[in-house]
């Protein structure tokens, strides 16, 4: 089953956002690294906690936080 909004418009949207980004505005490297670190850690922790609450074991719960398949699906 094909969905035109997901298959066609979402990649166009993300490409247009990327083309409009001004990289010269990213001057504070420490702030960028802190934000990325917080995002990474919160993704791992939330995936792990959701897996444990769903009854998965430790290793399977940990993989939920790092699995990025299906983001655009």
CSV table of N, CA and C in Angstrom, one decimal:
chain,number,residue,atom,x,y,z
A,1,UNK,N,0.9,-1.2,0.0
A,1,UNK,CA,0.0,0.0,0.0
A,1,UNK,C,0.9,1.2,0.0
A,2,UNK,N,0.7,2.1,-1.0
A,2,UNK,CA,1.6,3.3,-1.1
A,2,UNK,C,0.8,4.5,-0.6
A,3,UNK,N,1.6,5.3,0.1
A,3,UNK,CA,1.0,6.6,0.6
A,3,UNK,C,1.8,7.7,0.0
A,4,UNK,N,1.2,8.5,-0.8
A,4,UNK,CA,1.9,9.6,-1.6
A,4,UNK,C,2.5,10.6,-0.6
A,5,UNK,N,1.9,10.9,0.5
A,5,UNK,CA,2.4,11.8,1.4
A,5,UNK,C,3.8,11.4,2.0
A,6,UNK,N,3.9,10.1,2.3
A,6,UNK,CA,5.1,9.5,2.9
A,6,UNK,C,6.1,9.3,1.8
A,7,UNK,N,5.7,8.7,0.8
A,7,UNK,CA,6.7,8.2,-0.3
A,7,UNK,C,7.2,9.4,-1.1
A,8,UNK,N,6.5,10.4,-1.3
A,8,UNK,CA,6.9,11.5,-2.1
A,8,UNK,C,7.2,12.8,-1.4
A,9,UNK,N,6.2,13.2,-0.6
A,9,UNK,CA,6.3,14.6,0.0
A,9,UNK,C,7.2,14.7,1.2
A,10,UNK,N,7.3,13.6,2.0
A,10,UNK,CA,8.2,13.7,3.2
A,10,UNK,C,9.7,13.9,2.7
A,11,UNK,N,10.2,13.1,1.8
A,11,UNK,CA,11.6,13.3,1.4
A,11,UNK,C,11.8,14.7,0.8
A,12,UNK,N,10.8,15.2,0.0
A,12,UNK,CA,10.9,16.5,-0.5
A,12,UNK,C,11.0,17.6,0.6
A,13,UNK,N,10.1,17.4,1.6
A,13,UNK,CA,10.1,18.3,2.7
A,13,UNK,C,11.5,18.4,3.4
A,14,UNK,N,12.0,17.2,3.7
A,14,UNK,CA,13.3,17.2,4.4
A,14,UNK,C,14.4,17.7,3.6
A,15,UNK,N,14.4,17.4,2.3
A,15,UNK,CA,15.4,18.0,1.4
A,15,UNK,C,15.3,19.5,1.3
A,16,UNK,N,14.1,20.0,1.3
A,16,UNK,CA,14.0,21.5,1.2
A,16,UNK,C,14.5,22.2,2.5
A,17,UNK,N,14.2,21.5,3.6
A,17,UNK,CA,14.6,22.1,4.9
A,17,UNK,C,16.2,22.0,4.9
A,18,UNK,N,16.8,20.9,4.5
A,18,UNK,CA,18.2,20.8,4.5
A,18,UNK,C,18.9,21.9,3.6
A,19,UNK,N,18.2,22.2,2.4
A,19,UNK,CA,18.8,23.1,1.5
A,19,UNK,C,18.7,24.6,2.1
A,20,UNK,N,17.7,24.8,2.9
A,20,UNK,CA,17.5,26.2,3.5
A,20,UNK,C,18.4,26.4,4.7
A,21,UNK,N,19.0,25.4,5.2
A,21,UNK,CA,19.7,25.5,6.5
A,21,UNK,C,21.0,26.3,6.3
A,22,UNK,N,21.3,27.3,7.2
A,22,UNK,CA,22.4,28.1,7.1
A,22,UNK,C,23.4,27.6,8.1
A,23,UNK,N,24.5,26.9,7.7
A,23,UNK,CA,25.4,26.3,8.6
A,23,UNK,C,26.3,27.3,9.3
A,24,UNK,N,26.4,28.5,8.8
A,24,UNK,CA,27.2,29.6,9.4
A,24,UNK,C,26.6,30.0,10.7
A,25,UNK,N,25.3,29.7,10.9
A,25,UNK,CA,24.7,30.1,12.2
A,25,UNK,C,25.0,29.2,13.3
A,26,UNK,N,25.6,28.1,13.1
A,26,UNK,CA,26.0,27.1,14.1
A,26,UNK,C,27.4,27.4,14.6
A,27,UNK,N,27.5,28.4,15.4
A,27,UNK,CA,28.9,28.9,15.9
A,27,UNK,C,29.2,28.3,17.2
A,28,UNK,N,28.3,28.0,18.0
A,28,UNK,CA,28.6,27.5,19.4
A,28,UNK,C,28.7,26.0,19.4
A,29,UNK,N,29.9,25.5,19.2
A,29,UNK,CA,30.1,24.0,19.1
A,29,UNK,C,29.8,23.3,20.3
A,30,UNK,N,30.1,23.9,21.5
A,30,UNK,CA,29.8,23.2,22.7
A,30,UNK,C,28.3,23.0,22.9
A,31,UNK,N,27.5,24.0,22.5
A,31,UNK,CA,26.0,23.9,22.6
A,31,UNK,C,25.5,22.8,21.7
A,32,UNK,N,26.0,22.7,20.5
A,32,UNK,CA,25.6,21.7,19.6
A,32,UNK,C,25.9,20.3,20.1
A,33,UNK,N,27.1,20.1,20.6
A,33,UNK,CA,27.5,18.8,21.2
A,33,UNK,C,26.7,18.4,22.4
A,34,UNK,N,26.3,19.4,23.2
A,34,UNK,CA,25.5,19.1,24.4
A,34,UNK,C,24.1,18.7,24.0
A,35,UNK,N,23.5,19.4,23.0
A,35,UNK,CA,22.2,19.0,22.5
A,35,UNK,C,22.2,17.7,21.9
A,36,UNK,N,23.2,17.4,21.1
A,36,UNK,CA,23.3,16.0,20.5
A,36,UNK,C,23.5,14.9,21.5
A,37,UNK,N,24.3,15.2,22.5
A,37,UNK,CA,24.5,14.2,23.6
A,37,UNK,C,23.2,13.9,24.4
A,38,UNK,N,22.5,15.0,24.7
A,38,UNK,CA,21.2,14.8,25.4
A,38,UNK,C,20.2,14.1,24.6
A,39,UNK,N,20.2,14.4,23.3
A,39,UNK,CA,19.2,13.7,22.4
A,39,UNK,C,19.6,12.2,22.3
A,40,UNK,N,20.8,11.9,22.2
A,40,UNK,CA,21.3,10.5,22.1
A,40,UNK,C,21.0,9.7,23.3
A,41,UNK,N,21.3,10.3,24.5
A,41,UNK,CA,21.1,9.6,25.7
A,41,UNK,C,19.6,9.4,26.0
A,42,UNK,N,18.8,10.5,25.8
A,42,UNK,CA,17.4,10.3,26.0
A,42,UNK,C,16.7,9.3,25.1
A,43,UNK,N,17.2,9.2,23.9
A,43,UNK,CA,16.7,8.1,23.0
A,43,UNK,C,17.0,6.7,23.5
A,44,UNK,N,18.2,6.5,23.9
A,44,UNK,CA,18.6,5.2,24.5
A,44,UNK,C,17.8,4.9,25.7
A,45,UNK,N,17.7,5.8,26.6
A,45,UNK,CA,17.0,5.6,27.9
A,45,UNK,C,15.5,5.3,27.7
A,46,UNK,N,14.9,6.1,26.9
A,46,UNK,CA,13.5,6.0,26.6
A,46,UNK,C,13.2,4.6,25.9
A,47,UNK,N,14.0,4.2,25.0
A,47,UNK,CA,13.8,3.0,24.3
A,47,UNK,C,14.0,1.8,25.3
A,48,UNK,N,15.0,1.9,26.1
A,48,UNK,CA,15.3,0.9,27.1
A,48,UNK,C,14.2,0.7,28.1
A,49,UNK,N,13.7,1.9,28.6
A,49,UNK,CA,12.6,1.8,29.6
A,49,UNK,C,11.3,1.3,29.0
A,50,UNK,N,11.0,1.6,27.8
A,50,UNK,CA,9.8,1.1,27.1
A,50,UNK,C,9.9,-0.4,26.9
A,51,UNK,N,11.1,-0.8,26.5
A,51,UNK,CA,11.3,-2.3,26.3
A,51,UNK,C,11.2,-3.0,27.6
A,52,UNK,N,11.8,-2.5,28.7
A,52,UNK,CA,11.6,-3.2,30.0
A,52,UNK,C,10.2,-3.2,30.5
A,53,UNK,N,9.5,-2.2,30.3
A,53,UNK,CA,8.0,-2.1,30.7
A,53,UNK,C,7.2,-3.1,29.8
A,54,UNK,N,7.7,-3.3,28.6
A,54,UNK,CA,6.9,-4.3,27.7
A,54,UNK,C,7.3,-5.7,28.0
A,55,UNK,N,8.3,-5.9,28.9
A,55,UNK,CA,8.7,-7.3,29.3
A,55,UNK,C,9.9,-7.8,28.5
A,56,UNK,N,10.6,-7.0,27.7
A,56,UNK,CA,11.8,-7.5,27.1
A,56,UNK,C,12.9,-7.6,28.0
A,57,UNK,N,13.9,-8.5,27.6
A,57,UNK,CA,15.1,-8.6,28.5
A,57,UNK,C,16.0,-7.4,28.3
A,58,UNK,N,17.1,-7.4,29.0
A,58,UNK,CA,18.0,-6.2,29.0
A,58,UNK,C,18.6,-5.9,27.6
A,59,UNK,N,19.1,-6.9,26.9
A,59,UNK,CA,19.7,-6.7,25.6
A,59,UNK,C,18.7,-6.3,24.6
A,60,UNK,N,17.5,-6.9,24.6
A,60,UNK,CA,16.5,-6.5,23.6
A,60,UNK,C,16.0,-5.1,23.9
A,61,UNK,N,15.9,-4.8,25.1
A,61,UNK,CA,15.4,-3.4,25.5
A,61,UNK,C,16.4,-2.4,25.1
A,62,UNK,N,17.7,-2.7,25.2
A,62,UNK,CA,18.7,-1.7,24.8
A,62,UNK,C,18.7,-1.5,23.3
A,63,UNK,N,18.4,-2.5,22.5
A,63,UNK,CA,18.4,-2.3,21.1
A,63,UNK,C,17.2,-1.5,20.6
A,64,UNK,N,16.2,-1.3,21.4
A,64,UNK,CA,15.1,-0.5,21.0
A,64,UNK,C,15.5,1.0,20.9
A,65,UNK,N,16.4,1.4,21.8
A,65,UNK,CA,16.9,2.8,21.8
A,65,UNK,C,17.7,3.1,20.6
A,66,UNK,N,18.4,2.1,20.0
A,66,UNK,CA,19.3,2.4,18.9
A,66,UNK,C,18.7,2.0,17.5
A,67,UNK,N,17.6,1.4,17.5
A,67,UNK,CA,16.9,1.0,16.3
A,67,UNK,C,16.3,2.2,15.6
A,68,UNK,N,16.7,2.5,14.4
A,68,UNK,CA,16.1,3.7,13.7
A,68,UNK,C,15.3,3.3,12.5
A,69,UNK,N,15.1,2.0,12.3
A,69,UNK,CA,14.3,1.6,11.1
A,69,UNK,C,12.9,2.0,11.3
A,70,UNK,N,12.2,2.4,10.3
A,70,UNK,CA,10.8,2.7,10.3
A,70,UNK,C,10.5,4.1,10.7
A,71,UNK,N,11.5,5.0,10.8
A,71,UNK,CA,11.3,6.4,11.1
A,71,UNK,C,10.4,7.1,10.0
A,72,UNK,N,10.7,6.8,8.8
A,72,UNK,CA,9.9,7.4,7.7
A,72,UNK,C,8.8,6.6,7.2
A,73,UNK,N,8.5,5.5,7.8
A,73,UNK,CA,7.5,4.6,7.3
A,73,UNK,C,6.2,4.8,8.1
